[in-house]
XYZ file of C-alpha atoms in Angstrom:
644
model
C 26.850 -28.561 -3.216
C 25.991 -31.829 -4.999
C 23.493 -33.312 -2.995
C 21.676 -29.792 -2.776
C 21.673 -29.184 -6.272
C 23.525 -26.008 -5.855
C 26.385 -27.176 -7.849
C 23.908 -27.540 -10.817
C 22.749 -23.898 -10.472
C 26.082 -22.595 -10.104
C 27.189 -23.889 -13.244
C 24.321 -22.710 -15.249
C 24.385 -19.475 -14.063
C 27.834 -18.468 -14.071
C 28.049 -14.409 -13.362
C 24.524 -14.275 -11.534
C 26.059 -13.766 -8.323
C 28.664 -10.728 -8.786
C 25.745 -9.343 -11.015
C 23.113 -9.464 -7.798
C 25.917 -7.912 -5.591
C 26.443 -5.340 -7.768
C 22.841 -4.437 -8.332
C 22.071 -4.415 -5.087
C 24.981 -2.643 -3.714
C 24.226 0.708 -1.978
C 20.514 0.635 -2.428
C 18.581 1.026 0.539
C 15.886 -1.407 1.516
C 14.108 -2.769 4.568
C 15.744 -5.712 4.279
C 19.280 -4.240 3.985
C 18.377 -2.304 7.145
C 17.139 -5.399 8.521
C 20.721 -7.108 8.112
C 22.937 -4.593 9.266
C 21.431 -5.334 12.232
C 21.730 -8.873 12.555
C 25.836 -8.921 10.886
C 27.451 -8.694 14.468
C 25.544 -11.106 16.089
C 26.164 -14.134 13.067
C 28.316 -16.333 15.261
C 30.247 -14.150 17.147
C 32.424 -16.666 18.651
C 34.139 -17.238 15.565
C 37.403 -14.997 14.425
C 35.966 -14.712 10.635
C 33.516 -12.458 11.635
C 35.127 -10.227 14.107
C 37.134 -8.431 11.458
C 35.479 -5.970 8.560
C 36.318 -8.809 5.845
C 34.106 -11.546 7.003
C 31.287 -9.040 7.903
C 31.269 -7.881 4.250
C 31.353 -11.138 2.748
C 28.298 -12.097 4.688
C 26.724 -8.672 4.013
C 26.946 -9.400 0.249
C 25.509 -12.897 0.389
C 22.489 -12.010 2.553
C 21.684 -8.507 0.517
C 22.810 -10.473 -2.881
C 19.816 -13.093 -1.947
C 17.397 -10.520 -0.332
C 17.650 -8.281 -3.954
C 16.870 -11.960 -6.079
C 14.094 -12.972 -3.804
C 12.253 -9.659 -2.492
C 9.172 -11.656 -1.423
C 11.480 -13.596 0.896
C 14.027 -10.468 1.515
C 15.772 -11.360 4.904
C 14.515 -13.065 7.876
C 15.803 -13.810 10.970
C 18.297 -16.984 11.416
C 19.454 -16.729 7.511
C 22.537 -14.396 9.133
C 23.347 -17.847 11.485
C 22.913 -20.519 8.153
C 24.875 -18.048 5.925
C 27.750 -17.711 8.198
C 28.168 -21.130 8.909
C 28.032 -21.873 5.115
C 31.183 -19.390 4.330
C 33.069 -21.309 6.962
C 33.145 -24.028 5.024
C 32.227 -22.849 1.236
C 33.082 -19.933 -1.306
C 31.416 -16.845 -1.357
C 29.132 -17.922 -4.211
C 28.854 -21.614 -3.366
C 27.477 -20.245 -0.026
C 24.941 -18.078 -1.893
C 23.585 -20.718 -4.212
C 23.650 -23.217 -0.539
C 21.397 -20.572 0.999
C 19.329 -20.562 -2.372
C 18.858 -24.599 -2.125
C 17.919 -24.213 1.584
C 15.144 -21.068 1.216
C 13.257 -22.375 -2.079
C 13.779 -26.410 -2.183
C 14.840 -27.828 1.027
C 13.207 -25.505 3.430
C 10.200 -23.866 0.786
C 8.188 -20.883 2.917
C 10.491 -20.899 6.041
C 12.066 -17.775 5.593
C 9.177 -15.609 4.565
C 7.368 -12.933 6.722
C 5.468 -15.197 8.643
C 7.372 -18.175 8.561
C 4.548 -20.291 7.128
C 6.778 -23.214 6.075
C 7.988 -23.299 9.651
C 4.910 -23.125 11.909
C 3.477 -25.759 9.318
C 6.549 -28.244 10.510
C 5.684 -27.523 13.608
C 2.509 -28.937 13.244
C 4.121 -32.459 11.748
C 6.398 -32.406 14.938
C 3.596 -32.292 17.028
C 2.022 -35.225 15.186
C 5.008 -37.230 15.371
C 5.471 -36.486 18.373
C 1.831 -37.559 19.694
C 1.904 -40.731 17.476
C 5.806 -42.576 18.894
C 5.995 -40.492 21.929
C 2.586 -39.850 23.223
C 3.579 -39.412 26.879
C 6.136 -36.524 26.180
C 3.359 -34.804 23.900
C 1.049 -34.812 26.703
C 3.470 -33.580 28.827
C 4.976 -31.331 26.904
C 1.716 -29.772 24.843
C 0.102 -27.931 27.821
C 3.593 -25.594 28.068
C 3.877 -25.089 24.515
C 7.536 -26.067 24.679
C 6.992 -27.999 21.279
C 5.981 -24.817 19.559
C 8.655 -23.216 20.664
C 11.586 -25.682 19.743
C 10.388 -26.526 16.488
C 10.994 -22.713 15.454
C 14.314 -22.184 16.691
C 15.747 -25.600 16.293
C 14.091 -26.209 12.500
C 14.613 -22.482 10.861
C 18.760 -22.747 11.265
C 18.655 -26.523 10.844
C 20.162 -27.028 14.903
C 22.837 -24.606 14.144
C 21.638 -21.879 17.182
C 21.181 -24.692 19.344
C 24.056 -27.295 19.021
C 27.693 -26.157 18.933
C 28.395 -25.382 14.927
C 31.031 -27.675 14.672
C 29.178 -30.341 15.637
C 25.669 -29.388 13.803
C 27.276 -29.109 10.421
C 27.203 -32.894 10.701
C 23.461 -32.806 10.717
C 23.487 -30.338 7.971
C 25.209 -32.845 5.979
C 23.152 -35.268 6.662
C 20.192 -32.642 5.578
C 21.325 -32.237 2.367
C 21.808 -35.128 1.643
C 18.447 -36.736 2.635
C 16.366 -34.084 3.149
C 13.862 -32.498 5.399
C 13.224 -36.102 7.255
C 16.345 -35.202 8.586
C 15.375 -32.223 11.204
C 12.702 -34.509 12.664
C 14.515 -37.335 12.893
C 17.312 -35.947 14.450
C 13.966 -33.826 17.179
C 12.043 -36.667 17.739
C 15.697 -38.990 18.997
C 16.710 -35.925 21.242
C 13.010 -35.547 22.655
C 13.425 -39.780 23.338
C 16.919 -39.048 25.231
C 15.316 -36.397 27.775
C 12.261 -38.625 28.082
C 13.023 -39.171 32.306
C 13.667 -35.501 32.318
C 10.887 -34.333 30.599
C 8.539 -36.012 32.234
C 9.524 -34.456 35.499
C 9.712 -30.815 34.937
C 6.857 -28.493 36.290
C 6.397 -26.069 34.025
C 7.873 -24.756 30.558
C 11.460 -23.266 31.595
C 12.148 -26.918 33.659
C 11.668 -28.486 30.384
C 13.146 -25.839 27.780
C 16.629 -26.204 30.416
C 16.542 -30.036 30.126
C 16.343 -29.605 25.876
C 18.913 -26.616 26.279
C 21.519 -28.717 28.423
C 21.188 -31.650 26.325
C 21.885 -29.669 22.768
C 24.754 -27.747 24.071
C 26.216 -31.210 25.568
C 26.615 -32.369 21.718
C 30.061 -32.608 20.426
C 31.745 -33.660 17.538
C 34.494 -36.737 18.134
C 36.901 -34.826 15.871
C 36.769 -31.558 17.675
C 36.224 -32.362 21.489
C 37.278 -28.239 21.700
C 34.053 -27.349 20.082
C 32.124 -28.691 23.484
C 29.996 -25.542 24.341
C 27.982 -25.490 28.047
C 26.379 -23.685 30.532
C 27.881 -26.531 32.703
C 31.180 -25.693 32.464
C 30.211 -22.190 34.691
C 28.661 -24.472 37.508
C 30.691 -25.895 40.299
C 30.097 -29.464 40.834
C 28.020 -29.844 38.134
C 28.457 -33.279 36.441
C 29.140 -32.966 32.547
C 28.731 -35.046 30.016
C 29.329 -35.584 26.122
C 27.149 -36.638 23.503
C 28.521 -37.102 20.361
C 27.022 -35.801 17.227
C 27.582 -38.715 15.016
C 26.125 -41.233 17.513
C 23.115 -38.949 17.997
C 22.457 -39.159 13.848
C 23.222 -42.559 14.249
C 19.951 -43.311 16.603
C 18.496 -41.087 14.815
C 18.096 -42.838 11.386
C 17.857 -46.204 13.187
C 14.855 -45.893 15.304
C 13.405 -43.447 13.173
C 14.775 -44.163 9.897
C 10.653 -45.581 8.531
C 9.912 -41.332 8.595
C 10.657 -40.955 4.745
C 10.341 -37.252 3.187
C 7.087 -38.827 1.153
C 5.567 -38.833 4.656
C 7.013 -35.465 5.686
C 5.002 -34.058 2.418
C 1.740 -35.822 3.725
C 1.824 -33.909 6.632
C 3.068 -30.689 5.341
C -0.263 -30.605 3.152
C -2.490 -31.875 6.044
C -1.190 -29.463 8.377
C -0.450 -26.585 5.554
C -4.298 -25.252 5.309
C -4.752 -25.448 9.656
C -1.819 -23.344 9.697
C -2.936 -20.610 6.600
C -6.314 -20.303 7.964
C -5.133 -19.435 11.435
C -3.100 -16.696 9.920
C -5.476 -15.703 7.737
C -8.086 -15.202 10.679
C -5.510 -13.879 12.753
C -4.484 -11.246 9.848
C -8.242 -10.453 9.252
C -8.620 -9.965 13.173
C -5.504 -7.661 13.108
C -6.658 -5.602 10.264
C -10.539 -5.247 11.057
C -9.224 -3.936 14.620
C -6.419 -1.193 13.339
C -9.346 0.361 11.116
C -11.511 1.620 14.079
C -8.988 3.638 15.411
C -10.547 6.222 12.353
C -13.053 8.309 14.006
C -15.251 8.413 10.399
C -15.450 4.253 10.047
C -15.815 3.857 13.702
C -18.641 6.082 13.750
C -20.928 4.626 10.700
C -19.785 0.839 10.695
C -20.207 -1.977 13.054
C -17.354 -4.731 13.427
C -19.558 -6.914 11.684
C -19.766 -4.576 8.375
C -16.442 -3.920 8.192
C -15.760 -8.056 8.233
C -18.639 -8.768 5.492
C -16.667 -5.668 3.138
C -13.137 -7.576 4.234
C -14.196 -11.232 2.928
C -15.784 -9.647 -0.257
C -12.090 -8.554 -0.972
C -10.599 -11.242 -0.270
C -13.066 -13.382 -2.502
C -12.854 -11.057 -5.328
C -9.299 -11.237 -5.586
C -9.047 -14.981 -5.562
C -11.284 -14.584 -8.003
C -9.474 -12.398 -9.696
C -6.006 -14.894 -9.541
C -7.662 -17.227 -10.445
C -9.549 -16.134 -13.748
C -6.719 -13.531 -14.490
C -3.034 -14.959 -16.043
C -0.163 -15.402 -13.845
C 1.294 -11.983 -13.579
C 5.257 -11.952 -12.808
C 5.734 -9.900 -9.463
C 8.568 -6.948 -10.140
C 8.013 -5.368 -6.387
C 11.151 -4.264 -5.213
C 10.102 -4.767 -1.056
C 8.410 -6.761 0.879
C 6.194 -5.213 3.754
C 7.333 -3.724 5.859
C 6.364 -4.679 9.395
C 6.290 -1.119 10.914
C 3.253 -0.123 8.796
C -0.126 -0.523 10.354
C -2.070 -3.711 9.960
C -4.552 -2.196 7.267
C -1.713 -1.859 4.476
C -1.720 -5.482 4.478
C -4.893 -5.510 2.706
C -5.110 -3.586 -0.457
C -7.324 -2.678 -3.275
C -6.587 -2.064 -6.711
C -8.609 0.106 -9.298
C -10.013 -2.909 -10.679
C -11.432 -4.373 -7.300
C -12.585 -0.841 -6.564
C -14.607 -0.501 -9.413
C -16.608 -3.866 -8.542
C -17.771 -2.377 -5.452
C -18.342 0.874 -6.924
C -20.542 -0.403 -9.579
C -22.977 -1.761 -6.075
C -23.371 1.720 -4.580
C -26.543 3.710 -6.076
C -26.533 5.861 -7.569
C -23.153 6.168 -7.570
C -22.170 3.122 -9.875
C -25.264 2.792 -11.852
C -24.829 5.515 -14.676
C -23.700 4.103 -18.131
C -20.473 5.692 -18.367
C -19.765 5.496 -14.418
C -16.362 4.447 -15.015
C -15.111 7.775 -15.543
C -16.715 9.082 -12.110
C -15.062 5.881 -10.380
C -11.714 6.876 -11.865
C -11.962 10.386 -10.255
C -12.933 9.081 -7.347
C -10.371 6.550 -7.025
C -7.916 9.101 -8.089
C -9.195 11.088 -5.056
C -8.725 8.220 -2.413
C -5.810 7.333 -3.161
C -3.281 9.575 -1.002
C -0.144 8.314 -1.680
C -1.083 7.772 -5.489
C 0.134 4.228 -6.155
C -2.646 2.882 -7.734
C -3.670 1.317 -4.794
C -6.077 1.973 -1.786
C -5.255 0.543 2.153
C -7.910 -1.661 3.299
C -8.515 1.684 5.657
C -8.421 4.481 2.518
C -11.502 1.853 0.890
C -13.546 1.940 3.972
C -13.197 5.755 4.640
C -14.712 6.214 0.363
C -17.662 3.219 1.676
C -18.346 5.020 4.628
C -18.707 8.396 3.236
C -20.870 7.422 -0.043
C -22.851 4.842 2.334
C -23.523 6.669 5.640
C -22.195 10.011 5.818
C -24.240 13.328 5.699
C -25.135 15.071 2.398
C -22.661 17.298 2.817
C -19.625 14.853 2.989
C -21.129 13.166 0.014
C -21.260 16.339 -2.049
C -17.633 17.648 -1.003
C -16.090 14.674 -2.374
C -18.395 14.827 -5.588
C -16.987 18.335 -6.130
C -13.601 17.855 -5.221
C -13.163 14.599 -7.610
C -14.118 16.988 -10.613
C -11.570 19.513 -9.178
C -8.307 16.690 -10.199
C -6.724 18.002 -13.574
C -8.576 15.526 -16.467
C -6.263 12.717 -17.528
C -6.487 9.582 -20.138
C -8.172 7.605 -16.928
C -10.649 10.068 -15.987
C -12.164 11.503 -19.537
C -15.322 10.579 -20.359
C -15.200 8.180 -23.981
C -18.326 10.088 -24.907
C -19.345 13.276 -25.537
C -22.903 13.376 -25.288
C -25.330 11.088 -22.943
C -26.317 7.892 -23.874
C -30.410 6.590 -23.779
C -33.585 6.855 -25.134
C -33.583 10.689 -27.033
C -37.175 11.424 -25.443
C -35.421 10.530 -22.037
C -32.569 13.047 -22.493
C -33.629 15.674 -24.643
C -33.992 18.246 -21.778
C -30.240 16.898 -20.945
C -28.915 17.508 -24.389
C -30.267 20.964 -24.815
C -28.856 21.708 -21.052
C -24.858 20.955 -22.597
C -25.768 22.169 -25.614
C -26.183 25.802 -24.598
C -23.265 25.433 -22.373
C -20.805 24.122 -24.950
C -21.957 26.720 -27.352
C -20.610 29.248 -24.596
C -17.977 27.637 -23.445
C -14.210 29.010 -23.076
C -11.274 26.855 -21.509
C -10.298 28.804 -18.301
C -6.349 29.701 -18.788
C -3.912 32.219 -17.335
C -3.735 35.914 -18.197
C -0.597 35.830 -20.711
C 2.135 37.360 -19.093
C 3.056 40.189 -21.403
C -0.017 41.661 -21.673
C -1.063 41.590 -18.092
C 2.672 43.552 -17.650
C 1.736 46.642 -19.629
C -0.883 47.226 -16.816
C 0.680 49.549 -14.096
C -0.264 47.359 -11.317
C -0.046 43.578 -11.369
C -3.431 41.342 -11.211
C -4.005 39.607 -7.671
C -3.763 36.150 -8.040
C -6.414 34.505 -9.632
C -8.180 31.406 -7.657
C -9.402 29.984 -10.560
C -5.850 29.317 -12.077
C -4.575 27.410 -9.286
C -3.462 24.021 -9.207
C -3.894 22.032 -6.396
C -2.613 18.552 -5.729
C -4.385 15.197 -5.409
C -2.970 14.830 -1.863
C -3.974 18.432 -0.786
C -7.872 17.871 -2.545
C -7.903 14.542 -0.332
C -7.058 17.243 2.638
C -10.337 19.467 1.905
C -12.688 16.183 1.954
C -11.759 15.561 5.765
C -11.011 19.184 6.643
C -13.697 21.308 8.139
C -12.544 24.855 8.505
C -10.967 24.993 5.150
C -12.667 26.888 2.185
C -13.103 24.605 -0.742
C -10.652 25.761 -4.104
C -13.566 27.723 -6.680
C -14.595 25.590 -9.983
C -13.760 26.746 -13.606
C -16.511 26.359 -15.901
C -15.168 23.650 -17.642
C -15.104 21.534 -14.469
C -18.623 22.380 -13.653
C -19.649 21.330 -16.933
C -17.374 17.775 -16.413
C -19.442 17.622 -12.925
C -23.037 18.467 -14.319
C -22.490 15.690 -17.343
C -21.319 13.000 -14.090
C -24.845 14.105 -12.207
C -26.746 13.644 -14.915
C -25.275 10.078 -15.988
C -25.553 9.066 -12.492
C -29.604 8.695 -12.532
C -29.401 7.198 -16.206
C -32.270 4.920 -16.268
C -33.362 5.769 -12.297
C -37.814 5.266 -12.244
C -37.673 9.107 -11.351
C -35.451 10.103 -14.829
C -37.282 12.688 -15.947
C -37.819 14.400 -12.597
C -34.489 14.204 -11.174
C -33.284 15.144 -14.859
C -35.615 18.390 -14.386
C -34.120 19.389 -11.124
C -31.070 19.321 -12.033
C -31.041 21.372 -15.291
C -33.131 24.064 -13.169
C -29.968 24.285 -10.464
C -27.406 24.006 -13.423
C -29.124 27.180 -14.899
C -29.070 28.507 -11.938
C -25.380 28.122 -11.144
C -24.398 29.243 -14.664
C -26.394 32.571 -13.915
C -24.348 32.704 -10.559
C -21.051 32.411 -12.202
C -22.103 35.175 -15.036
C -23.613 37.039 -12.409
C -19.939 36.734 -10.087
C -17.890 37.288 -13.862
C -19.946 40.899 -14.186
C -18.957 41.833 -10.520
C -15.219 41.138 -11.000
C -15.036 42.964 -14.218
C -16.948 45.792 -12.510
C -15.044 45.923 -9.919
C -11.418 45.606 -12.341
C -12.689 48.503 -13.954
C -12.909 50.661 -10.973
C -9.138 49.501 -10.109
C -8.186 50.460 -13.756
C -9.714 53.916 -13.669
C -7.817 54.427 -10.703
C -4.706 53.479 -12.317
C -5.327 55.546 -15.401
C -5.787 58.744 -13.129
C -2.778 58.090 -11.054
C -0.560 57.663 -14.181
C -1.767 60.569 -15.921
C -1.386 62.924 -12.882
C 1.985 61.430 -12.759
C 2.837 62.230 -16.193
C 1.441 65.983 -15.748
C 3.526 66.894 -13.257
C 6.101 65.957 -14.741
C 5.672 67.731 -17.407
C 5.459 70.936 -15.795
C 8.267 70.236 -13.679
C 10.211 70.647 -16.671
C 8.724 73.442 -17.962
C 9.691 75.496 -15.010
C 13.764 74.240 -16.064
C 13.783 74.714 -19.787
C 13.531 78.519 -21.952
C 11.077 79.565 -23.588
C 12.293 77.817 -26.717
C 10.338 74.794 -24.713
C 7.279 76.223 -25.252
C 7.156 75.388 -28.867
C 7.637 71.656 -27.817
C 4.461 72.039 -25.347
C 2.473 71.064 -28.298
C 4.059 67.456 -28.924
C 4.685 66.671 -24.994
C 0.604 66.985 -24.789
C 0.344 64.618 -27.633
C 2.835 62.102 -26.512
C 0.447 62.494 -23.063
C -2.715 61.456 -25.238
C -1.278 58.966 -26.588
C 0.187 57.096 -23.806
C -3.436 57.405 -21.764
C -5.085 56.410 -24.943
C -2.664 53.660 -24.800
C -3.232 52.337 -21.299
C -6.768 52.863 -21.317
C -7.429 50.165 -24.361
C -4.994 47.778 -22.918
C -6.833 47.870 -19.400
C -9.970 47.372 -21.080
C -8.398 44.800 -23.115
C -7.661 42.782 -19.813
C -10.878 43.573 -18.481
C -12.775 41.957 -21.044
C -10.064 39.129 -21.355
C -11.086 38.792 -17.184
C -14.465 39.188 -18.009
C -14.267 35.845 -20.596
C -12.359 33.827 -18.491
C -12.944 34.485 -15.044
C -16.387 32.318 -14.689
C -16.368 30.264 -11.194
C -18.536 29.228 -8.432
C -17.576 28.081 -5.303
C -18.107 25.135 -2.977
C -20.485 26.808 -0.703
C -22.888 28.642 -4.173
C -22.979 24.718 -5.584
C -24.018 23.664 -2.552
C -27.013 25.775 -1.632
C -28.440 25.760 -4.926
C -28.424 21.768 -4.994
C -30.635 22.397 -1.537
C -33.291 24.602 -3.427
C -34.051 20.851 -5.131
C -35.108 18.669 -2.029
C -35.895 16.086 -4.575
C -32.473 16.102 -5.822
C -30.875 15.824 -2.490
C -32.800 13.218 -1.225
C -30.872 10.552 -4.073
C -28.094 11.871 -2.146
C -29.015 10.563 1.271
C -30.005 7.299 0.636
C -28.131 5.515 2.674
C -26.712 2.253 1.213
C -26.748 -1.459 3.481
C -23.458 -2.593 2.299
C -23.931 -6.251 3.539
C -27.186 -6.648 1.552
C -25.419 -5.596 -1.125
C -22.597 -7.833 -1.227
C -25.290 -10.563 -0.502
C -27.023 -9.115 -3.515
C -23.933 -9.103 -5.598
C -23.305 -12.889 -4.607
């Protein structure tokens, strides 16, 4: 506690502990899932955790440390260090212990990809070539160094070396330091020199190491002597003792200070990141050409060029941006395909989007990119998987007009928000350049009515309810996404006020393009022509409403006839004098229904102004002009080499 520092932290926080087990109590998490299944195999041997008590206790101290550090969580061999620490310290001592150990004494050993322990195993293999050059030869072509240096370093010889005895070297550990680990590898590599030397292959040599470890004992507890050996008739045993072994250690290796141990932590520290990283970006490039749509317009080579970009921008980004505290609650989980490993934030997305003509070009593009992004992103977490990126690059770079258009349309189709409303109301540029422009939105917005729902009560008074109208449904983000890839699926229609949100995003997408003014032409000639086809569909709807309420009005006043006479043919004559009124009440009620059908009619008739996916479409293709700026197909290397 003293030598580690933990004492120092435990008086300074006092209360931090009960207050991380009771945070973290009862909320699920990968890592809590990941302990449960390590709790029954934390030194089994041992009586204190056989029983429900010490199995809690050890469950608390993992899951208190996992909910403090979630970029760390819980990795494999903290259940062995833990329960070894409760033996011999209080619950909270052994908390703050395994705090010194994961972020001082041991710093990146315990993270996802143990980076702090494959760099160590890079200064054992340097040590190990420099004072014992003939066992590194030996021993380098098996990769038995590799191997040892991961399961002997990460529970400080704990899973290797009877407990009783190895809490000796983790003593001596705390006390010194890190030197202590190789110190302690490079004496017991020396012993089984002979040994070593001799074997033929990797499991000759990992059984020599193995024998050896399990051999050690402590001179106080001769009962702790754990071996294989003892199971083997006429097999010779013998006894080394731990405090004899620490003992060589620090004399013939005692010059290996923890100033050098730093030295080679930093030399070997960038070999060891950039064979992750390359391993990581192998991983990732791979998993994304299992999609049919990026396999299909992208070569390996593409997909690479669009992954260092990223990964360039958001160093970039860290670097020029302030230091922004990290308040994720997980860390990733290991089950999820490679390409969630890489991921892309709105503001990253809107760098490349600003590269793809004519796409990112228009002066007030960052409302189109918003929709867009909006669109992409399925689960809707403000970020996009490496793969979610490359299916919106390969369908604005390389897909057909079609694809491009679909996800144009359906972008326009999300419910307007803060992030995707346009700042300005009217285009930007030279007023010679957008005149025909202004006058287009002009005579829309002077004819414009927000599409709404039929009120309820007065669509009740009608004797037969309204079908349900298309153009008043709402459709989620995640079921527009499943329209762009779907192919037998008929597109939700577009309200007028959408189309005019769409129309204002194609014209400020060719802002300042060499062909302005003809592009600008076509497409006020196909937005007049689409706002005649949604008048022209409004008519036809009310026509046909009217037809459906004259039918109505027919059936309820033949209704209201016969029932009149049927009681006429009950009452007396007396009845007849009533005739009179029981025709007027009859007037009065058609009267009544026939002004509130026509009242819904022209209500329908007002609001009811749509076109669909298929009308946009094939007017667009009436302007081959037009289309063509949709086709372009975009190099995405050149530019990102542009960009650079």
């Amino acid at each position: 506690m003293l030598y580690s520092g933990a004492v120092n932290e435990l008086a300074v926080y006092p209360g931090y502990y009960e207050w991380l087990v009771e945070e973290s109590r009862g909320k699920p998490s990968i890592a809590a899932e990941e302990i449960e299944r390590d709790l029954h195999r934390s030194l089994p041997e041992h009586s204190a955790f056989q029983s429900d008590l010490g199995i809690d206790v050890l469950r608390r101290v993992l899951t208190a440390y996992a909910w403090r550090n979630p970029s760390i969580g819980y990795c494999q061999a903290m259940n062995i260090v833990t329960s070894v620490l409760l033996l011999y310290a209080s619950e909270e001592e052994a908390f703050w212990l395994l705090v010194a150990i994961c972020e001082r004494l041991l710093p990146d050993y315990f993270n996802t990809k143990v980076v702090g322990a494959l760099v160590d195993q890079g200064v054992l293999e340097h040590l190990t070539s420099e004072h014992l050059p003939d066992i590194h030869a030996k021993l380098v072509p098996f990769g038995v160094l590799s191997m040892i240096s991961l399961s002997w370093f990460l529970t400080i010889f704990l899973s290797v070396i009877p407990f009783h005895s190895a809490v000796n070297i983790v003593d001596c550990f705390f006390y010194d330091g890190a030197k202590v680990v190789f110190q302690i590898a490079l004496k017991v590599l020396e012993a089984n020199r002979l040994d070593l030397l001799a074997s033929n292959d990797d499991g000759e040599a990992m059984t020599v190491l193995s024998d050896y470890l399990s051999s050690v004992v402590n001179t106080d507890e001769n009962s702790s002597f754990i071996s294989y050996q003892n199971y083997v008739p006429g097999c010779v045993k013998r006894r080394i003792h731990v405090t004899k072994l620490i003992k060589d250690a620090y004399a013939h290796y005692g010059f290996i200070t923890n100033n050098t141990i730093e030295q080679l932590r930093m030399k070997q520290r960038l070999r060891v990141v950039q064979e992750l990283e390359d391993t990581n970006r192998r991983n990732i490039v791979r998993s994304v050409f299992y999609d049919d749509l990026v396999k299909s317009v992208f070569s390996q080579q593409e997909v690479d060029d669009v992954y260092t970009f990223i990964k360039e921008e958001q160093l970039r980004q860290l670097y020029w941006s302030p230091a922004v505290v990290c308040n994720g609650h997980e860390k990733y989980d290991p089950t999820m395909p490679f390409y969630e490993q890489c991921l892309i934030d709105y503001d990253l997305f809107r760098i490349f989007f600003n590269l793809l003509p004519p796409w990112g070009r228009g002066e007030n593009a960052k409302v189109l990119c918003a929709r867009i992004f909006k669109l992409i992103d399925d689960n809707q977490d403000n970020m996009l998987s490496f793969l979610e990126f490359l299916q919106f690059l390969a369908i604005v770079c390389r897909s057909d007009v079609e694809m491009k258009l679909k996800m144009f349309y359906l972008c326009h189709l999300i419910c307007s928000s803060e992030d995707v409303k346009s700042e300005t109301n009217s285009l930007s540029g030279e007023p010679e350049e957008a005149a025909e422009a202004e006058e287009f939105f002009s005579s829309i917005d002077s004819n414009t009515v927000v599409t709404g729902e039929v009120d309820a009560s007065k669509s009740s008074s009608c004797i037969h309810p309204v079908a349900s109208n298309p153009l008043t449904e709402r459709y989620g983000i995640k079921e527009l996404k499943s329209f762009l890839f779907g192919t037998d699926r008929q597109l939700p229609v577009m309200t007028q006020e959408k189309f005019i949100d769409l129309w204002k995003s194609m014209y400020d997408m060719f802002v300042l393009h060499e062909e302005e003014q003809k592009i600008y032409h076509c497409i006020a000639t196909v937005g007049t022509l689409l706002l005649q086809i949604g008048e022209l569909g409004t008519v036809l709807q009310s026509l046909d409403d009217m037809e459906l309420y004259d039918d109505n009005l027919c059936d309820s006043t033949q209704s209201i006839s016969e029932k009149n006479a049927s009681q006429e043919s009950q009452k007396s004559a007396s009845i007849s004098e009533d005739n009179g009124s029981a025709s007027s009440v009859t007037g009065s009620l058609t009267n009544s229904v026939t002004s509130q059908c026509r009242l819904n009619c022209e209500e329908r008739t007002q609001k009811e102004w749509g076109i669909t996916f298929e009308q946009f479409q094939g007017t667009l293709y009436t302007q081959q002009f037009l289309i063509s700026q949709f086709d372009h197909k975009i190099k995405i290397s050149s530019e990102i080499e542009n960009y650079r």
